[in-house]
Amino acid sequence: MKMILAAAALLLSAGTALAQNHKTDIPYIEISSSADTLVVPNKFRIAITLSEAPSKGKTTLAELEKSLATALTASGVDMQSQLVITGQSNADGKRKDIYQYKSYLLTLHEAAQVETVFDALQANGISNATLTESTRSDLRELQALVRVKAMKNALQTAEELAGAVGQRVGKAILIQAYSAAPETRMGATMMAAKTGNALMEDAVVMPSLKFNDVRVSQNVTVRFALE
C-alpha cells in the first residue's frame, strides 16, 4: 500500500512539474540573418623562396640572399620588421651535392608597394615569389561591426514578421554568431603579370596590378521572445 502511494505521489509530482514547464514556455520567433561589407585590402603577404641546385656555375644561396636584400631595400621594405624566415635547408653549405633553399614571408601594407617589390625581385633575378594573401589588418574590428549590422537586420525582420500577426518582439533569448571566412582572392591581373613566366623576354607587358576588395561576412541566428 505504501509503495502504491509513493508511486502515485511520484506521478503527481512529475505531472505538476510538466504542467509548470508548459506554463513557463515562451513563444518566440527565430531569425537567421547575415550582413557583409567590401573593404580595400591593406595587408599583403608574399612568399619568397631562394634555392640553389647542386650544379656547377650555380648562383649560391648567399648571393641570392644579397640580391633579395638589394631588391627589398630598393623597394622601401624594412627587412627587420616585415620579413621573416619560414624555412631553410639543414645543410651547412660545405657539401656540394645538397639542394639548398631558404623560404621567407614578406608582409606589406600598401598595394602600390606590392608591384614595386615584384618588379625589384624580377630585376634582381628572383622569380620564385607568390602573393599568398590579400586581407585587412583590422579584420577583427570589421567583423564586429558587420556582426552588429547582422543583428540589427535580424531584429528588423523579426519585428516585421511579428507585426504582421499583431505581436511585438521582446528580448533576445538566444544569440548565435558565425564568422564566414573572408574572401581574399587576388585580382587576375596580379597572378598573370607577376609569376615566373613574366621573366621571359617575350612576355606580354601587363597593366598595373589590381586587387579585389575583401568581403567580410557575418551570420547570426537570434531567437526573440514574442509579447
CSV table of C-alpha atoms in Angstrom, one decimal:
chain,number,residue,atom,x,y,z
A,1,MET,CA,0.0,0.0,0.0
A,2,LYS,CA,2.8,2.4,0.9
A,3,MET,CA,4.5,1.5,-2.4
A,4,ILE,CA,1.4,2.3,-4.3
A,5,LEU,CA,1.0,5.7,-2.6
A,6,ALA,CA,4.7,6.5,-3.2
A,7,ALA,CA,4.3,5.7,-6.9
A,8,ALA,CA,1.2,7.9,-7.1
A,9,ALA,CA,2.9,10.7,-5.3
A,10,LEU,CA,5.8,10.5,-7.8
A,11,LEU,CA,3.5,10.6,-10.8
A,12,LEU,CA,1.7,13.6,-9.3
A,13,SER,CA,5.0,15.3,-8.8
A,14,ALA,CA,6.1,14.6,-12.4
A,15,GLY,CA,2.7,15.8,-13.7
A,16,THR,CA,2.9,19.1,-11.7
A,17,ALA,CA,6.5,19.7,-13.0
A,18,LEU,CA,5.4,19.1,-16.5
A,19,ALA,CA,2.5,21.5,-16.2
A,20,GLN,CA,4.8,24.1,-14.7
A,21,ASN,CA,7.2,23.7,-17.7
A,22,HIS,CA,4.3,24.3,-20.1
A,23,LYS,CA,3.3,27.4,-18.2
A,24,THR,CA,6.9,28.8,-18.4
A,25,ASP,CA,7.3,28.1,-22.2
A,26,ILE,CA,7.9,31.3,-24.0
A,27,PRO,CA,6.6,31.9,-27.5
A,28,TYR,CA,9.4,33.1,-29.8
A,29,ILE,CA,10.5,33.8,-33.3
A,30,GLU,CA,13.8,32.6,-34.6
A,31,ILE,CA,15.6,34.6,-37.3
A,32,SER,CA,18.8,33.8,-39.3
A,33,SER,CA,20.4,36.9,-40.8
A,34,SER,CA,23.6,37.9,-42.4
A,35,ALA,CA,25.5,41.1,-43.4
A,36,ASP,CA,28.6,41.8,-45.3
A,37,THR,CA,30.8,44.7,-46.5
A,38,LEU,CA,33.5,45.2,-49.1
A,39,VAL,CA,36.8,46.9,-48.0
A,40,VAL,CA,40.0,47.7,-49.7
A,41,PRO,CA,42.8,45.3,-48.6
A,42,ASN,CA,45.7,46.9,-46.7
A,43,LYS,CA,47.7,43.8,-45.7
A,44,PHE,CA,49.6,41.7,-48.3
A,45,ARG,CA,51.8,38.6,-47.8
A,46,ILE,CA,54.4,37.4,-50.4
A,47,ALA,CA,56.1,34.0,-50.1
A,48,ILE,CA,59.6,34.1,-51.4
A,49,THR,CA,61.9,31.0,-51.9
A,50,LEU,CA,65.6,31.2,-52.7
A,51,SER,CA,67.2,27.9,-53.9
A,52,GLU,CA,70.5,26.7,-55.4
A,53,ALA,CA,70.8,23.4,-57.2
A,54,PRO,CA,73.9,21.1,-56.7
A,55,SER,CA,75.5,22.0,-60.1
A,56,LYS,CA,78.5,23.9,-61.4
A,57,GLY,CA,78.2,27.6,-62.1
A,58,LYS,CA,75.2,27.9,-59.8
A,59,THR,CA,74.3,31.1,-58.0
A,60,THR,CA,74.9,30.4,-54.4
A,61,LEU,CA,72.3,30.9,-51.7
A,62,ALA,CA,74.4,33.7,-50.2
A,63,GLU,CA,74.5,35.5,-53.5
A,64,LEU,CA,70.7,35.1,-53.8
A,65,GLU,CA,70.2,36.5,-50.3
A,66,LYS,CA,72.2,39.6,-51.2
A,67,SER,CA,70.1,40.0,-54.3
A,68,LEU,CA,67.0,39.7,-52.2
A,69,ALA,CA,68.2,42.3,-49.7
A,70,THR,CA,69.1,44.6,-52.6
A,71,ALA,CA,65.6,44.3,-54.1
A,72,LEU,CA,63.7,44.8,-50.8
A,73,THR,CA,65.8,47.7,-49.7
A,74,ALA,CA,65.3,49.4,-53.1
A,75,SER,CA,61.5,48.9,-52.6
A,76,GLY,CA,61.5,50.6,-49.2
A,77,VAL,CA,61.0,47.4,-47.2
A,78,ASP,CA,62.1,47.3,-43.5
A,79,MET,CA,63.6,43.8,-43.6
A,80,GLN,CA,63.8,43.6,-39.8
A,81,SER,CA,60.1,44.0,-39.2
A,82,GLN,CA,58.5,42.9,-42.5
A,83,LEU,CA,60.5,39.8,-43.5
A,84,VAL,CA,60.6,36.5,-41.6
A,85,ILE,CA,62.3,33.2,-42.4
A,86,THR,CA,59.7,30.4,-42.7
A,87,GLY,CA,62.0,27.5,-43.6
A,88,GLN,CA,65.5,26.5,-44.7
A,89,SER,CA,67.6,23.5,-45.6
A,90,ASN,CA,69.7,21.9,-42.8
A,91,ALA,CA,72.9,21.7,-44.8
A,92,ASP,CA,75.7,24.0,-43.7
A,93,GLY,CA,76.9,24.7,-47.3
A,94,LYS,CA,80.0,22.6,-47.1
A,95,ARG,CA,78.6,19.7,-49.1
A,96,LYS,CA,78.2,20.4,-52.8
A,97,ASP,CA,75.6,17.7,-53.6
A,98,ILE,CA,72.9,19.1,-51.3
A,99,TYR,CA,69.9,21.2,-52.6
A,100,GLN,CA,69.9,24.4,-50.5
A,101,TYR,CA,67.0,26.6,-50.0
A,102,LYS,CA,65.6,29.3,-47.8
A,103,SER,CA,62.0,30.5,-47.6
A,104,TYR,CA,60.6,33.8,-46.5
A,105,LEU,CA,57.3,35.5,-45.8
A,106,LEU,CA,57.1,39.2,-46.6
A,107,THR,CA,54.4,41.5,-45.2
A,108,LEU,CA,53.4,44.7,-47.0
A,109,HIS,CA,50.8,47.3,-46.2
A,110,GLU,CA,50.4,49.2,-49.4
A,111,ALA,CA,49.1,47.8,-52.7
A,112,ALA,CA,51.4,50.0,-54.7
A,113,GLN,CA,54.4,48.6,-52.9
A,114,VAL,CA,53.4,45.0,-53.9
A,115,GLU,CA,54.0,45.8,-57.5
A,116,THR,CA,57.3,47.7,-56.7
A,117,VAL,CA,58.6,44.6,-54.8
A,118,PHE,CA,57.7,42.2,-57.6
A,119,ASP,CA,59.4,44.4,-60.2
A,120,ALA,CA,62.5,44.7,-58.0
A,121,LEU,CA,62.6,40.9,-57.4
A,122,GLN,CA,62.4,40.3,-61.1
A,123,ALA,CA,65.2,42.9,-61.8
A,124,ASN,CA,67.4,41.1,-59.4
A,125,GLY,CA,66.9,37.6,-60.8
A,126,ILE,CA,64.5,36.3,-58.1
A,127,SER,CA,61.4,34.6,-59.7
A,128,ASN,CA,60.1,32.3,-57.1
A,129,ALA,CA,57.7,34.8,-55.3
A,130,THR,CA,54.0,34.4,-54.9
A,131,LEU,CA,51.3,36.6,-53.4
A,132,THR,CA,49.6,34.3,-50.9
A,133,GLU,CA,47.3,36.7,-49.0
A,134,SER,CA,45.4,39.9,-49.6
A,135,THR,CA,43.4,40.9,-46.5
A,136,ARG,CA,42.8,43.6,-43.8
A,137,SER,CA,44.9,44.3,-40.8
A,138,ASP,CA,41.8,45.3,-38.8
A,139,LEU,CA,39.8,42.2,-39.8
A,140,ARG,CA,38.5,41.5,-36.2
A,141,GLU,CA,37.2,45.0,-35.8
A,142,LEU,CA,35.4,44.9,-39.1
A,143,GLN,CA,33.9,41.5,-38.3
A,144,ALA,CA,32.5,43.0,-35.1
A,145,LEU,CA,30.9,45.9,-36.9
A,146,VAL,CA,29.3,43.6,-39.5
A,147,ARG,CA,28.0,41.3,-36.7
A,148,VAL,CA,26.2,44.3,-35.2
A,149,LYS,CA,24.7,45.0,-38.6
A,150,ALA,CA,23.5,41.4,-39.0
A,151,MET,CA,21.9,41.6,-35.5
A,152,LYS,CA,20.0,44.7,-36.5
A,153,ASN,CA,18.9,43.0,-39.7
A,154,ALA,CA,17.6,40.1,-37.6
A,155,LEU,CA,15.7,42.4,-35.3
A,156,GLN,CA,14.1,44.3,-38.2
A,157,THR,CA,13.0,41.1,-39.8
A,158,ALA,CA,11.5,39.8,-36.6
A,159,GLU,CA,9.6,43.0,-36.0
A,160,GLU,CA,8.2,42.9,-39.5
A,161,LEU,CA,7.0,39.3,-39.2
A,162,ALA,CA,5.6,39.7,-35.7
A,163,GLY,CA,3.8,42.9,-36.6
A,164,ALA,CA,2.1,41.1,-39.4
A,165,VAL,CA,0.3,38.9,-36.9
A,166,GLY,CA,-0.3,41.6,-34.3
A,167,GLN,CA,2.5,40.7,-32.0
A,168,ARG,CA,5.6,42.5,-30.7
A,169,VAL,CA,9.1,41.4,-30.4
A,170,GLY,CA,10.6,41.2,-26.9
A,171,LYS,CA,14.1,40.4,-25.6
A,172,ALA,CA,16.6,38.1,-27.4
A,173,ILE,CA,16.7,34.8,-25.6
A,174,LEU,CA,19.2,33.1,-27.8
A,175,ILE,CA,22.0,34.5,-29.9
A,176,GLN,CA,24.4,32.5,-32.1
A,177,ALA,CA,27.0,34.1,-34.3
A,178,TYR,CA,29.0,32.6,-37.1
A,179,SER,CA,32.1,34.1,-38.9
A,180,ALA,CA,32.4,33.3,-42.5
A,181,ALA,CA,35.9,33.2,-43.9
A,182,PRO,CA,36.8,36.5,-45.6
A,183,GLU,CA,37.2,36.4,-49.3
A,184,THR,CA,40.7,37.5,-50.0
A,185,ARG,CA,41.3,36.5,-53.6
A,186,MET,CA,43.8,38.3,-55.7
A,187,GLY,CA,42.9,40.0,-58.9
A,188,ALA,CA,43.5,38.1,-62.1
A,189,THR,CA,45.9,40.7,-63.3
A,190,MET,CA,48.1,40.1,-60.3
A,191,MET,CA,48.6,36.4,-61.0
A,192,ALA,CA,49.0,36.8,-64.7
A,193,ALA,CA,51.6,39.6,-64.5
A,194,LYS,CA,53.8,38.6,-61.6
A,195,THR,CA,54.6,34.9,-62.0
A,196,GLY,CA,57.8,33.3,-63.0
A,197,ASN,CA,56.6,33.3,-66.6
A,198,ALA,CA,56.8,37.1,-66.6
A,199,LEU,CA,60.6,36.8,-66.7
A,200,MET,CA,60.6,35.6,-70.3
A,201,GLU,CA,61.9,38.1,-72.8
A,202,ASP,CA,58.8,37.8,-75.0
A,203,ALA,CA,56.4,38.1,-72.0
A,204,VAL,CA,53.4,40.4,-72.6
A,205,VAL,CA,53.6,43.6,-70.6
A,206,MET,CA,50.6,43.6,-68.2
A,207,PRO,CA,48.9,46.7,-66.8
A,208,SER,CA,49.2,47.8,-63.2
A,209,LEU,CA,48.2,45.4,-60.5
A,210,LYS,CA,44.7,45.4,-59.2
A,211,PHE,CA,43.3,43.7,-56.1
A,212,ASN,CA,39.8,42.6,-55.4
A,213,ASP,CA,38.1,44.1,-52.4
A,214,VAL,CA,38.0,41.9,-49.3
A,215,ARG,CA,34.4,40.7,-48.5
A,216,VAL,CA,33.8,40.5,-44.7
A,217,SER,CA,30.6,38.4,-43.9
A,218,GLN,CA,28.9,37.5,-40.7
A,219,ASN,CA,25.9,35.3,-39.9
A,220,VAL,CA,23.7,35.3,-36.8
A,221,THR,CA,20.8,33.3,-35.6
A,222,VAL,CA,18.6,35.1,-33.0
A,223,ARG,CA,15.6,33.9,-31.0
A,224,PHE,CA,13.3,36.7,-29.9
A,225,ALA,CA,10.5,36.3,-27.3
A,226,LEU,CA,7.1,37.3,-28.6
A,227,GLU,CA,4.9,39.6,-26.5
